[in-house]
mmCIF file of C-alpha atoms and ligand atoms in Angstrom:
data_model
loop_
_atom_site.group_PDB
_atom_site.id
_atom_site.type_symbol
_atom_site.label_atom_id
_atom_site.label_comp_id
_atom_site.label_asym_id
_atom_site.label_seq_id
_atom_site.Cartn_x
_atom_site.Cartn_y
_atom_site.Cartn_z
ATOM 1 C CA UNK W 1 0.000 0.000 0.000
ATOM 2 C CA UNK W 2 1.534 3.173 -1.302
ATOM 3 C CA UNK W 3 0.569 6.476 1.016
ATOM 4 C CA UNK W 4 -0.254 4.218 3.912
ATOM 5 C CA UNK W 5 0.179 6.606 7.004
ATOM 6 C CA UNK W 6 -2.297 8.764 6.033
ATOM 7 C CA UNK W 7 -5.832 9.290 4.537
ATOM 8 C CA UNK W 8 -7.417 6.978 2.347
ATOM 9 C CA UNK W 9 -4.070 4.754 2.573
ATOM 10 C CA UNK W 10 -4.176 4.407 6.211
ATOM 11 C CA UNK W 11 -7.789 3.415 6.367
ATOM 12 C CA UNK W 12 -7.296 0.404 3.776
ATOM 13 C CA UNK W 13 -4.562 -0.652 6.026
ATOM 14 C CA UNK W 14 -6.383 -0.820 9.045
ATOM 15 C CA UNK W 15 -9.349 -2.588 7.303
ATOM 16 C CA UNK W 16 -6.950 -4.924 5.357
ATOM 17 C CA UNK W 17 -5.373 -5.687 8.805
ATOM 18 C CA UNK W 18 -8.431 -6.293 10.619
ATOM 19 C CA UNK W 19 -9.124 -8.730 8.070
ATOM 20 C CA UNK W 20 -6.015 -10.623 8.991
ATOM 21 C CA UNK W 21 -3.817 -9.512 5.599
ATOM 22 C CA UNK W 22 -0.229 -8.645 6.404
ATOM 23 C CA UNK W 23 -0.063 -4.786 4.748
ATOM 24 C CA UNK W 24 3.669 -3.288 3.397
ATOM 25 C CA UNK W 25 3.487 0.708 4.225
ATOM 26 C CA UNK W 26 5.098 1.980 1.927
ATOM 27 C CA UNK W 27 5.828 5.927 3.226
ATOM 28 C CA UNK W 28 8.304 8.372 2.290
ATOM 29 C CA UNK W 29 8.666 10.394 6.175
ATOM 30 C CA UNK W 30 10.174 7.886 8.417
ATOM 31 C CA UNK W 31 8.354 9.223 11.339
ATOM 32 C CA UNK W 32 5.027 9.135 9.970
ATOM 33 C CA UNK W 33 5.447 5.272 8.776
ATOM 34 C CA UNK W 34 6.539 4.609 12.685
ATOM 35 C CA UNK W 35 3.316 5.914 13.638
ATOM 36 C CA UNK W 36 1.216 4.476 11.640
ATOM 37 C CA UNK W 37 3.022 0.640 11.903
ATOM 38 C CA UNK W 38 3.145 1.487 15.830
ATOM 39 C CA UNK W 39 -0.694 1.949 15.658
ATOM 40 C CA UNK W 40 -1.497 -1.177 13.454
ATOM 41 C CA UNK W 41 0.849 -3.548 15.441
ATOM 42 C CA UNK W 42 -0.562 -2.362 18.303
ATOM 43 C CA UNK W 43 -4.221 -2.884 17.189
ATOM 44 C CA UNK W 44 -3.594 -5.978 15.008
ATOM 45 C CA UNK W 45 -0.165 -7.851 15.907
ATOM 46 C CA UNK W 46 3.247 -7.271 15.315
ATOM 47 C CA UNK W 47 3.345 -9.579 12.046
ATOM 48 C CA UNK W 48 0.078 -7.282 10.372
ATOM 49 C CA UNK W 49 2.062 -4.349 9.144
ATOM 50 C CA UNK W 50 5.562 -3.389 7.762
ATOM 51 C CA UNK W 51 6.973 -0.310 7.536
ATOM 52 C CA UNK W 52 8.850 -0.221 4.002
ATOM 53 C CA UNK W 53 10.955 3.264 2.792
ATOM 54 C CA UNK W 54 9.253 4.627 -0.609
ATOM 55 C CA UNK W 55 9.633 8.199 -1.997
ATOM 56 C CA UNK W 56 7.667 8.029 -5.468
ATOM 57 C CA UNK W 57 9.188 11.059 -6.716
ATOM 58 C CA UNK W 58 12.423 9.512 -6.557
ATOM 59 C CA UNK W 59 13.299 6.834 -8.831
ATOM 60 C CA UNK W 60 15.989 5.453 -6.993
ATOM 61 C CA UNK W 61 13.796 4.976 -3.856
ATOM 62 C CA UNK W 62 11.178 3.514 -5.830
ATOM 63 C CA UNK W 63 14.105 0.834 -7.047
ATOM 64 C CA UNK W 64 15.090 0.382 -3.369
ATOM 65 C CA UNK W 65 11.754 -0.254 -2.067
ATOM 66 C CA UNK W 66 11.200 -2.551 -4.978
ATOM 67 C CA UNK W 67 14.164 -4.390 -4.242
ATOM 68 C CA UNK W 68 13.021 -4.945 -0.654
ATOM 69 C CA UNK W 69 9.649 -6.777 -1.121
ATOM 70 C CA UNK W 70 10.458 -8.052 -4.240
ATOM 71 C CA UNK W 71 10.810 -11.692 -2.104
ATOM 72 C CA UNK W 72 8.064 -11.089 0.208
ATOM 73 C CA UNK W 73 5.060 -13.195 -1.194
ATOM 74 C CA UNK W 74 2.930 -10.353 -2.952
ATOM 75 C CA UNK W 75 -0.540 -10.619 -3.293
ATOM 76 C CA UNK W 76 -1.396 -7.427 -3.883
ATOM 77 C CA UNK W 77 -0.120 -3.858 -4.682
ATOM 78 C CA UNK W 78 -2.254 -0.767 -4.367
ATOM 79 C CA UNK W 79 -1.208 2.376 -5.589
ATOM 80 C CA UNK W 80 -3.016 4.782 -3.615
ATOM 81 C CA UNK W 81 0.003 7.937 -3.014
ATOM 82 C CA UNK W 82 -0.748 11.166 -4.175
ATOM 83 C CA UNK W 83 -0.286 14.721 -3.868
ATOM 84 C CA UNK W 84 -1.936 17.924 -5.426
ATOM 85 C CA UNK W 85 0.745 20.247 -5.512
ATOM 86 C CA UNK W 86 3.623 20.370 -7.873
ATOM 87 C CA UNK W 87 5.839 23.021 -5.395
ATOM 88 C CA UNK W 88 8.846 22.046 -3.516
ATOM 89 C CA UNK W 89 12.230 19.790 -4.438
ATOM 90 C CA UNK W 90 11.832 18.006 -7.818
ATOM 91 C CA UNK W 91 13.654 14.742 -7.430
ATOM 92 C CA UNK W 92 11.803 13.762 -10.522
ATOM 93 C CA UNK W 93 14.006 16.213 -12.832
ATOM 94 C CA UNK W 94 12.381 17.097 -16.014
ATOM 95 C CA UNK W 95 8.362 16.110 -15.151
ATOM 96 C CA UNK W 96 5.308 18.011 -12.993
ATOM 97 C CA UNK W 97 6.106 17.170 -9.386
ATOM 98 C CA UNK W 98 2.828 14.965 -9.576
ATOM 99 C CA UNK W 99 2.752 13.233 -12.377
ATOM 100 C CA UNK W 100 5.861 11.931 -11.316
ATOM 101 C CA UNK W 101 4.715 11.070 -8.073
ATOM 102 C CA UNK W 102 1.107 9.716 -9.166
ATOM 103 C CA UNK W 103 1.950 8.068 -12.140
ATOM 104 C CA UNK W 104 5.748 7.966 -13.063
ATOM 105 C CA UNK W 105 6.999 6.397 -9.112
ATOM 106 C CA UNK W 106 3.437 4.083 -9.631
ATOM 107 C CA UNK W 107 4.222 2.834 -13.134
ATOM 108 C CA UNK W 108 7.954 1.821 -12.324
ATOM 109 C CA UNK W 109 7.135 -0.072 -8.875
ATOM 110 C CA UNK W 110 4.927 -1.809 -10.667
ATOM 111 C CA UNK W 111 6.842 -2.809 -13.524
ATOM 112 C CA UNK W 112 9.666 -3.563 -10.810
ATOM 113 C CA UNK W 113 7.403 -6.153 -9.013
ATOM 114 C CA UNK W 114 5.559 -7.964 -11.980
ATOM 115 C CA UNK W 115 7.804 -10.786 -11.156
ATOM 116 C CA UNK W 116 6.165 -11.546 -7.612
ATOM 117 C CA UNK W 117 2.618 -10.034 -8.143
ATOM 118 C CA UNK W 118 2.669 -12.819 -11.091
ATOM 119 C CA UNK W 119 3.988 -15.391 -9.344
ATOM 120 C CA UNK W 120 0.377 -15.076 -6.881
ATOM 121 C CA UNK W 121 -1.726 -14.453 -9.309
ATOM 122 C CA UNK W 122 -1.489 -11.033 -7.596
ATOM 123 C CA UNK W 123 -3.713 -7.322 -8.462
ATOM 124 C CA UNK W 124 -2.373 -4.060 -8.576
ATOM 125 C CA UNK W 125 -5.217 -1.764 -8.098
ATOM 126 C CA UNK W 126 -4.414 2.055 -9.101
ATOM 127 C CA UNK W 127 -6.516 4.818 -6.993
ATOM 128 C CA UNK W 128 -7.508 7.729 -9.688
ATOM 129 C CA UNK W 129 -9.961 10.267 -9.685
ATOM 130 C CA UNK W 130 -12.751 11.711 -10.560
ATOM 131 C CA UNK W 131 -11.072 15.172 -11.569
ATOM 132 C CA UNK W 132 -9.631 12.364 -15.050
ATOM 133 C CA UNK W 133 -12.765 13.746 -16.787
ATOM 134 C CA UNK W 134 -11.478 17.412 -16.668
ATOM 135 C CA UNK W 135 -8.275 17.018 -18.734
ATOM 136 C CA UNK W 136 -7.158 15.754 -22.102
ATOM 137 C CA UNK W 137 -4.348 13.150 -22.697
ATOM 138 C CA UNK W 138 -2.063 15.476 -23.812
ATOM 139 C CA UNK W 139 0.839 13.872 -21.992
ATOM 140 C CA UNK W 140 3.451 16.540 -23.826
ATOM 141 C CA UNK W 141 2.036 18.745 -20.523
ATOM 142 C CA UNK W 142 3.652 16.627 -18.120
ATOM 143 C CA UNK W 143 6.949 17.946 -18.351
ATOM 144 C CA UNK W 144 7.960 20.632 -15.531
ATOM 145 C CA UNK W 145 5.805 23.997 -16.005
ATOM 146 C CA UNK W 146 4.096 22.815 -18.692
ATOM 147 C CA UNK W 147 0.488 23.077 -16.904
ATOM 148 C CA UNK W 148 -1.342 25.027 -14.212
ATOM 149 C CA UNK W 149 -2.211 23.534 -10.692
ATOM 150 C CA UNK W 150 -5.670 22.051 -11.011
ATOM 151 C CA UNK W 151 -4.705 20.515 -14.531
ATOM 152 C CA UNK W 152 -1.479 19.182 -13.387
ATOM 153 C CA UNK W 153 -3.061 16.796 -10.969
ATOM 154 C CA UNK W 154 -6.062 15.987 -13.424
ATOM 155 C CA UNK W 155 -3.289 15.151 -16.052
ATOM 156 C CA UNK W 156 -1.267 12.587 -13.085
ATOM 157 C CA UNK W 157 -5.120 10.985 -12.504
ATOM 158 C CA UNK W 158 -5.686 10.245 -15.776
ATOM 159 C CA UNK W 159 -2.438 8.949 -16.378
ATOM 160 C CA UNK W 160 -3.516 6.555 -13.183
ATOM 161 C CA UNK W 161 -6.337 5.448 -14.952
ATOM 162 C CA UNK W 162 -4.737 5.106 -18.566
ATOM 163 C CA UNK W 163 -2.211 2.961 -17.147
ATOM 164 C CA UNK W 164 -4.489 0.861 -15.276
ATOM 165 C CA UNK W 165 -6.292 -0.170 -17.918
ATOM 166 C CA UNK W 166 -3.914 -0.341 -20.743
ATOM 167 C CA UNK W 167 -1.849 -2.629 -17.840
ATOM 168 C CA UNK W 168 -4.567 -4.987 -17.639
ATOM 169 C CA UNK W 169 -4.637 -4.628 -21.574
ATOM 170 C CA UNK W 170 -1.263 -6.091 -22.308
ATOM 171 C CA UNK W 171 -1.161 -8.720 -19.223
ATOM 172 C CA UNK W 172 -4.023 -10.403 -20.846
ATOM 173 C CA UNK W 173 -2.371 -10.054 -24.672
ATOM 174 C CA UNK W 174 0.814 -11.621 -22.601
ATOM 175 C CA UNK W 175 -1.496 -13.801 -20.760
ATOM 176 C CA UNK W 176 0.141 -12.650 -17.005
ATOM 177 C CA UNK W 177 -1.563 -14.413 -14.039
ATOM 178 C CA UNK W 178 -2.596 -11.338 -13.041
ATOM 179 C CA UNK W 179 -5.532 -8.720 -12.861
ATOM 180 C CA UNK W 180 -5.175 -4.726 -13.193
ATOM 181 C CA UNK W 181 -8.007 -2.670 -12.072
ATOM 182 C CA UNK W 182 -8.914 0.890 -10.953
ATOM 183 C CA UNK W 183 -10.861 3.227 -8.791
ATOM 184 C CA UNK W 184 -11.453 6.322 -7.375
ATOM 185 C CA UNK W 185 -12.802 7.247 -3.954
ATOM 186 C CA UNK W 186 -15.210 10.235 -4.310
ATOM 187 C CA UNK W 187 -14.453 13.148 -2.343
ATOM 188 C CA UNK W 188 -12.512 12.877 0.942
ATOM 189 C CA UNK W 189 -11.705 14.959 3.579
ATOM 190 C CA UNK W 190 -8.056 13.945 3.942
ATOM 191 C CA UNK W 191 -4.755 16.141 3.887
ATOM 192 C CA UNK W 192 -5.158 16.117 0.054
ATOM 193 C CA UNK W 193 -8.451 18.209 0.556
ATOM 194 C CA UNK W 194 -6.537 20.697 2.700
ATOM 195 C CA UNK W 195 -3.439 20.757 0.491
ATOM 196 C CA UNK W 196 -5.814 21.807 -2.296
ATOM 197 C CA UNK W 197 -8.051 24.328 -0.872
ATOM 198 C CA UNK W 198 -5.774 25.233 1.838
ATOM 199 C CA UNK W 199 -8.048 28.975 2.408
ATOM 200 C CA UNK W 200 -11.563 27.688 2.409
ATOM 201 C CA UNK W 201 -10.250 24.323 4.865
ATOM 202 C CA UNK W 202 -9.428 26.286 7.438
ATOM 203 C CA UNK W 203 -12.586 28.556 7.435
ATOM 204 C CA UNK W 204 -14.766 25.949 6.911
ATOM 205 C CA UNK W 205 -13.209 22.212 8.126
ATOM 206 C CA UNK W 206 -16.866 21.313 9.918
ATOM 207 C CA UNK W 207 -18.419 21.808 6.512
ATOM 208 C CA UNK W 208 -16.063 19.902 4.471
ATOM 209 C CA UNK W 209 -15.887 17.022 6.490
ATOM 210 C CA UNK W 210 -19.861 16.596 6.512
ATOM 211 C CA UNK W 211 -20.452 17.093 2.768
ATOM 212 C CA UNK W 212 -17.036 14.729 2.327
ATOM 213 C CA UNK W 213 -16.456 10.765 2.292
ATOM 214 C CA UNK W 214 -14.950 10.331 5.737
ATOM 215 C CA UNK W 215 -11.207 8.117 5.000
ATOM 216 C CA UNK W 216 -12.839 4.808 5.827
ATOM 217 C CA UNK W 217 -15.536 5.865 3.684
ATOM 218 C CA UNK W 218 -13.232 6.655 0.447
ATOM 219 C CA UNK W 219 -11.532 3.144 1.146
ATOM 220 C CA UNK W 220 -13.985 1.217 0.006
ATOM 221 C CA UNK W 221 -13.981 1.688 -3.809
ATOM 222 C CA UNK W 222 -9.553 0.451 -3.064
ATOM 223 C CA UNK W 223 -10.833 -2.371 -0.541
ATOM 224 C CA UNK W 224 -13.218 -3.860 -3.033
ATOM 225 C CA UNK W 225 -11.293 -3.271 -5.989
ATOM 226 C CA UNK W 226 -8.424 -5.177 -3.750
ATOM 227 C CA UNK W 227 -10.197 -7.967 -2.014
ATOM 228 C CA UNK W 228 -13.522 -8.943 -3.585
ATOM 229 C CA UNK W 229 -12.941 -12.213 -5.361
ATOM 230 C CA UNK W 230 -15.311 -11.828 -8.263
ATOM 231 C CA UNK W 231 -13.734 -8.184 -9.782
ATOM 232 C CA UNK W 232 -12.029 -9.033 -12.936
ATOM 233 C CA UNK W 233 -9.632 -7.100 -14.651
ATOM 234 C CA UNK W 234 -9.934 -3.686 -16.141
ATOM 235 C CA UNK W 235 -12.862 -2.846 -14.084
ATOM 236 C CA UNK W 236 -13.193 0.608 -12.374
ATOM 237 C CA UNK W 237 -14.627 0.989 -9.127
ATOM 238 C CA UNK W 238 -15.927 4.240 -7.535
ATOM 239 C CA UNK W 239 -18.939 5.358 -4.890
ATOM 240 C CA UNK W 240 -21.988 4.732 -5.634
ATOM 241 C CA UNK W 241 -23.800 7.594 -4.621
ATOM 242 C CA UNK W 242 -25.226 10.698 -6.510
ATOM 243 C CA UNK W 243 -22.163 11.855 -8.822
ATOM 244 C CA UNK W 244 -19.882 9.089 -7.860
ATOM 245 C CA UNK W 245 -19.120 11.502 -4.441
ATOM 246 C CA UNK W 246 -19.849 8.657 -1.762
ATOM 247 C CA UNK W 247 -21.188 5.631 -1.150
ATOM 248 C CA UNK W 248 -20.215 1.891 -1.337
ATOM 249 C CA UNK W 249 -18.380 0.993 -4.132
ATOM 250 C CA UNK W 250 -19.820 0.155 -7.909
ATOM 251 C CA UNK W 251 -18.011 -0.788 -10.904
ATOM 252 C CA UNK W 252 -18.221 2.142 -13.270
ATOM 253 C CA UNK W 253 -17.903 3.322 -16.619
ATOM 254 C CA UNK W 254 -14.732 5.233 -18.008
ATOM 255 C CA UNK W 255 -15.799 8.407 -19.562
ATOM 256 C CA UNK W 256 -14.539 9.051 -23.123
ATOM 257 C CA UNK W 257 -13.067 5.872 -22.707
ATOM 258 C CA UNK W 258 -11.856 5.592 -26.307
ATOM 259 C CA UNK W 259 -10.239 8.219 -26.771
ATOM 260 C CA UNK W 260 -8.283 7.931 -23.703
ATOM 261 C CA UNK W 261 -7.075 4.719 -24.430
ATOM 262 C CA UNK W 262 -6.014 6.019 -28.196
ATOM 263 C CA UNK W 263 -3.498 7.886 -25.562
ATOM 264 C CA UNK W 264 -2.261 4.732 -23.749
ATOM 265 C CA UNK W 265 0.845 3.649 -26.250
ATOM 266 C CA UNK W 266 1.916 7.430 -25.787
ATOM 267 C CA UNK W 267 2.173 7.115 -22.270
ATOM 268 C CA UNK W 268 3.692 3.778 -21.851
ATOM 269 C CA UNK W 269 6.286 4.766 -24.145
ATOM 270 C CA UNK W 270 7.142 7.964 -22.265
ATOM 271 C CA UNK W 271 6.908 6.532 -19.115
ATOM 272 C CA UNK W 272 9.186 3.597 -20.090
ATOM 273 C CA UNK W 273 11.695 6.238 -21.161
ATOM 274 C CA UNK W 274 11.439 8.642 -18.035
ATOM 275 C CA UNK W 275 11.357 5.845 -15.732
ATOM 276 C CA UNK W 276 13.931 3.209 -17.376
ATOM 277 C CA UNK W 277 11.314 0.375 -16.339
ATOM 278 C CA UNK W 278 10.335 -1.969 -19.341
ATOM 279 C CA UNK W 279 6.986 -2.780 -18.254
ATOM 280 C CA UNK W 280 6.172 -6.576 -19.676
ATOM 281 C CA UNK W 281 9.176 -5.995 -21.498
ATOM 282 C CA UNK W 282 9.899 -9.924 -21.910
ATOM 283 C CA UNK W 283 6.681 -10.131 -23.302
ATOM 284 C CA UNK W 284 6.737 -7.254 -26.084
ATOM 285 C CA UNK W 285 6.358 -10.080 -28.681
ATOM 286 C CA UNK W 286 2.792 -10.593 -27.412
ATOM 287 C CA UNK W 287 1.849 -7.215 -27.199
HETATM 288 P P1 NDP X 301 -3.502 12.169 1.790
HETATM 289 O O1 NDP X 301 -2.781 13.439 1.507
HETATM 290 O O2 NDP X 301 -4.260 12.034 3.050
HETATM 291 O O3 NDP X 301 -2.524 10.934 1.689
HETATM 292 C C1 NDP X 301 -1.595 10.832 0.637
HETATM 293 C C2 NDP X 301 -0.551 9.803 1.002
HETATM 294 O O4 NDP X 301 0.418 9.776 -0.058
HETATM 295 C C3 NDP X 301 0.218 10.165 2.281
HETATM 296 O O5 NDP X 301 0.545 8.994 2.975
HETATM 297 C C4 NDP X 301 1.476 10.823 1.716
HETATM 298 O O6 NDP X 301 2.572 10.788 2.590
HETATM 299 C C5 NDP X 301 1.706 9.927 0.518
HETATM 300 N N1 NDP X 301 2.671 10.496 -0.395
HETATM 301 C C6 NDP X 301 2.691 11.743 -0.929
HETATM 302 N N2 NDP X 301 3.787 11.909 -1.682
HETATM 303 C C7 NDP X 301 4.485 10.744 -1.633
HETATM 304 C C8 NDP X 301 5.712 10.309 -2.183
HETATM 305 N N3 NDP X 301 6.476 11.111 -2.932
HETATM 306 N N4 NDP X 301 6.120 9.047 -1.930
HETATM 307 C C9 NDP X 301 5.384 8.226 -1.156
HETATM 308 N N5 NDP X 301 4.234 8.593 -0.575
HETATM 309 C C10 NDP X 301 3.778 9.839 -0.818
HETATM 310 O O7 NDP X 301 -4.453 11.977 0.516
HETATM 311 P P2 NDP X 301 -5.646 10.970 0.210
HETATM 312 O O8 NDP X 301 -5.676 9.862 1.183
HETATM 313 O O9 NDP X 301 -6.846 11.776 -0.028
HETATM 314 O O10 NDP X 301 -5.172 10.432 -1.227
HETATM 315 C C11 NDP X 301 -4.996 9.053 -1.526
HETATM 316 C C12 NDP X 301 -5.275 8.866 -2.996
HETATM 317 O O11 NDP X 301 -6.640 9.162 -3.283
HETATM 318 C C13 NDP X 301 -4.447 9.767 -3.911
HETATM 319 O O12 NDP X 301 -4.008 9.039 -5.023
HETATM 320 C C14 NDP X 301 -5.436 10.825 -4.345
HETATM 321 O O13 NDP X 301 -5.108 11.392 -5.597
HETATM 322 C C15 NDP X 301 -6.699 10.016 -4.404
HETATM 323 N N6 NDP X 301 -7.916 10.811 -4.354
HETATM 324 C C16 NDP X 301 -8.249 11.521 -3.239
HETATM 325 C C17 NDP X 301 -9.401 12.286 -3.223
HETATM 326 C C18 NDP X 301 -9.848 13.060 -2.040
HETATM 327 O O14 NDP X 301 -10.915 13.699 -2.127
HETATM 328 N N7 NDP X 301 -9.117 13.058 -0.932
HETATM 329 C C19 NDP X 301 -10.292 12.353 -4.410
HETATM 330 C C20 NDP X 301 -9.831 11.563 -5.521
HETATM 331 C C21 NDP X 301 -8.700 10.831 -5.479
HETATM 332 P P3 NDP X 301 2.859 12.004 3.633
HETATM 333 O O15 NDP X 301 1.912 11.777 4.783
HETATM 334 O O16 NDP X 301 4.276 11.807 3.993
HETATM 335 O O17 NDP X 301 2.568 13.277 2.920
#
């Protein structure tokens, strides 16, 4: 679980816990992944969660972190971390702050642990959002300053849900034991929400957090999309509610599917190049 000290991350932990599953937290602040593996040992047994060192924006980290579960048995790998804001150090060089984050740290881990998710039959379940319906695939604006704030994030949750699908796309042309599928949580009142809006949070927190999914609530489009036996591949999951803002979780359609996915050899290919991770790469005959 990617982002798993906080938010909607930290609530699929504890319910993937509870439910007996042995969770990897994969955090970049040291003292935040304490916390959080402190309060799930505590709750659920020392064996339930393990703190694991991940910094998406940071290829190298991502590697490192790869390298360290690689041999763990891997059932599952949910790529949940995100952030709304491009500001601050750029490990990621030449790309928008988030789309290397959301996407371009997401796409390499998972390339980097194929091997094991394969070898279970594993899922890799990639959390979007609902703001992918806002923005064009015109990847060309990923690069550093090459698109405003609110786009910039739409762009990185679109790229979530291109890759998701066009993932579960070439595992079946390679025929990989293994499923891809995505989802979205609604709206949630997490630090993401406060990040974004920082102004109107602090006037009016008691607002937000009644019209918004509480964090358990936004985990359960990820918790079904990761645990429920019967979803098959290349399904999206999101609330169910009035405008997909909250509820229990539904499969959904993609909007504008097509033409999304027209994008999804564009980004692959950059992403392959930005990231040096050959995704399926020993099975490029096949796709
Ligand atoms: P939070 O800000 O509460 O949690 C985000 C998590 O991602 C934190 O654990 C954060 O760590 C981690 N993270 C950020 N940057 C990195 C990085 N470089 N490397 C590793 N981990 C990182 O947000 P949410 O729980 O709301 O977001 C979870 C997912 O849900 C995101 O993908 C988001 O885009 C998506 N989403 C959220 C919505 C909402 O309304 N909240 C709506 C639609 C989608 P740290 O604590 O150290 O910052």
């Amino acid at each position: 679980m990617t982002g798993a000290n906080a938010g909607i991350g930290f609530a699929c932990a504890v319910q993937l816990c509870k439910q007996g599953a042995r969770v990897l937290l994969g955090c970049r602040d040291e003292g935040r992944g304490r916390e959080a593996q402190r309060i799930l040992q505590d709750r659920y047994g020392e064996s339930s969660a393990q703190l694991v060192s991940l910094d998406l924006s940071d290829q190298q980290s991502v590697r490192r972190c790869a390298e360290m579960v690689e041999s763990s048995p891997l059932h599952g790998l949910v790529n949940n971390a995100g952030i709304v804001r491009a500001g601050g150090q750029n490990s990621a060089g030449e790309f928008d702050l988030r789309f290397a984050t959301n996407h371009l740290g997401h796409f390499a881990l998972t390339g980097l642990l194929l091997g094991p998710l394969t070898r279970t039959g594993g899922r890799v379940v990639t959390v979007s959002s609902m703001t992918y319906r806002t923005i064009e695939p015109n990847w060309g604006l990923s690069r550093t300053g090459g698109i405003e704030f609110k786009g910039g994030y739409a762009l990185s949750k679109l790229a979530n849900l291109v890759f998701a699908l066009e993932l579960q796309r070439r595992a079946e042309r390679a025929e990989l034991n293994l499923k891809s599928v995505a989802c979205h949580p609604g709206a949630v009142d997490t630090n993401m929400i406060a990040n974004y809006v920082p102004r109107l949070y602090r006037i009016a927190r008691p607002l937000i957090a009644w019209l918004l999914n509480s964090p358990s609530g936004g985990a359960l489009p990820v918790l079904r999309a990761i645990t429920d036996p019967d979803v098959q591949g290349g399904e999206f999951f999101a609330p169910r509610g009035l405008m997909e803002w909250a509820g229990g979780a539904t499969p959904v359609q993609v909007r504008g599917l097509h033409k999304k996915m027209n994008s999804a050899k564009a980004l692959w290919d950059l992403s392959e190049q930005a990231t040096g991770v050959n995704v399926l790469s020993e099975y490029q005959a096949f796709i």
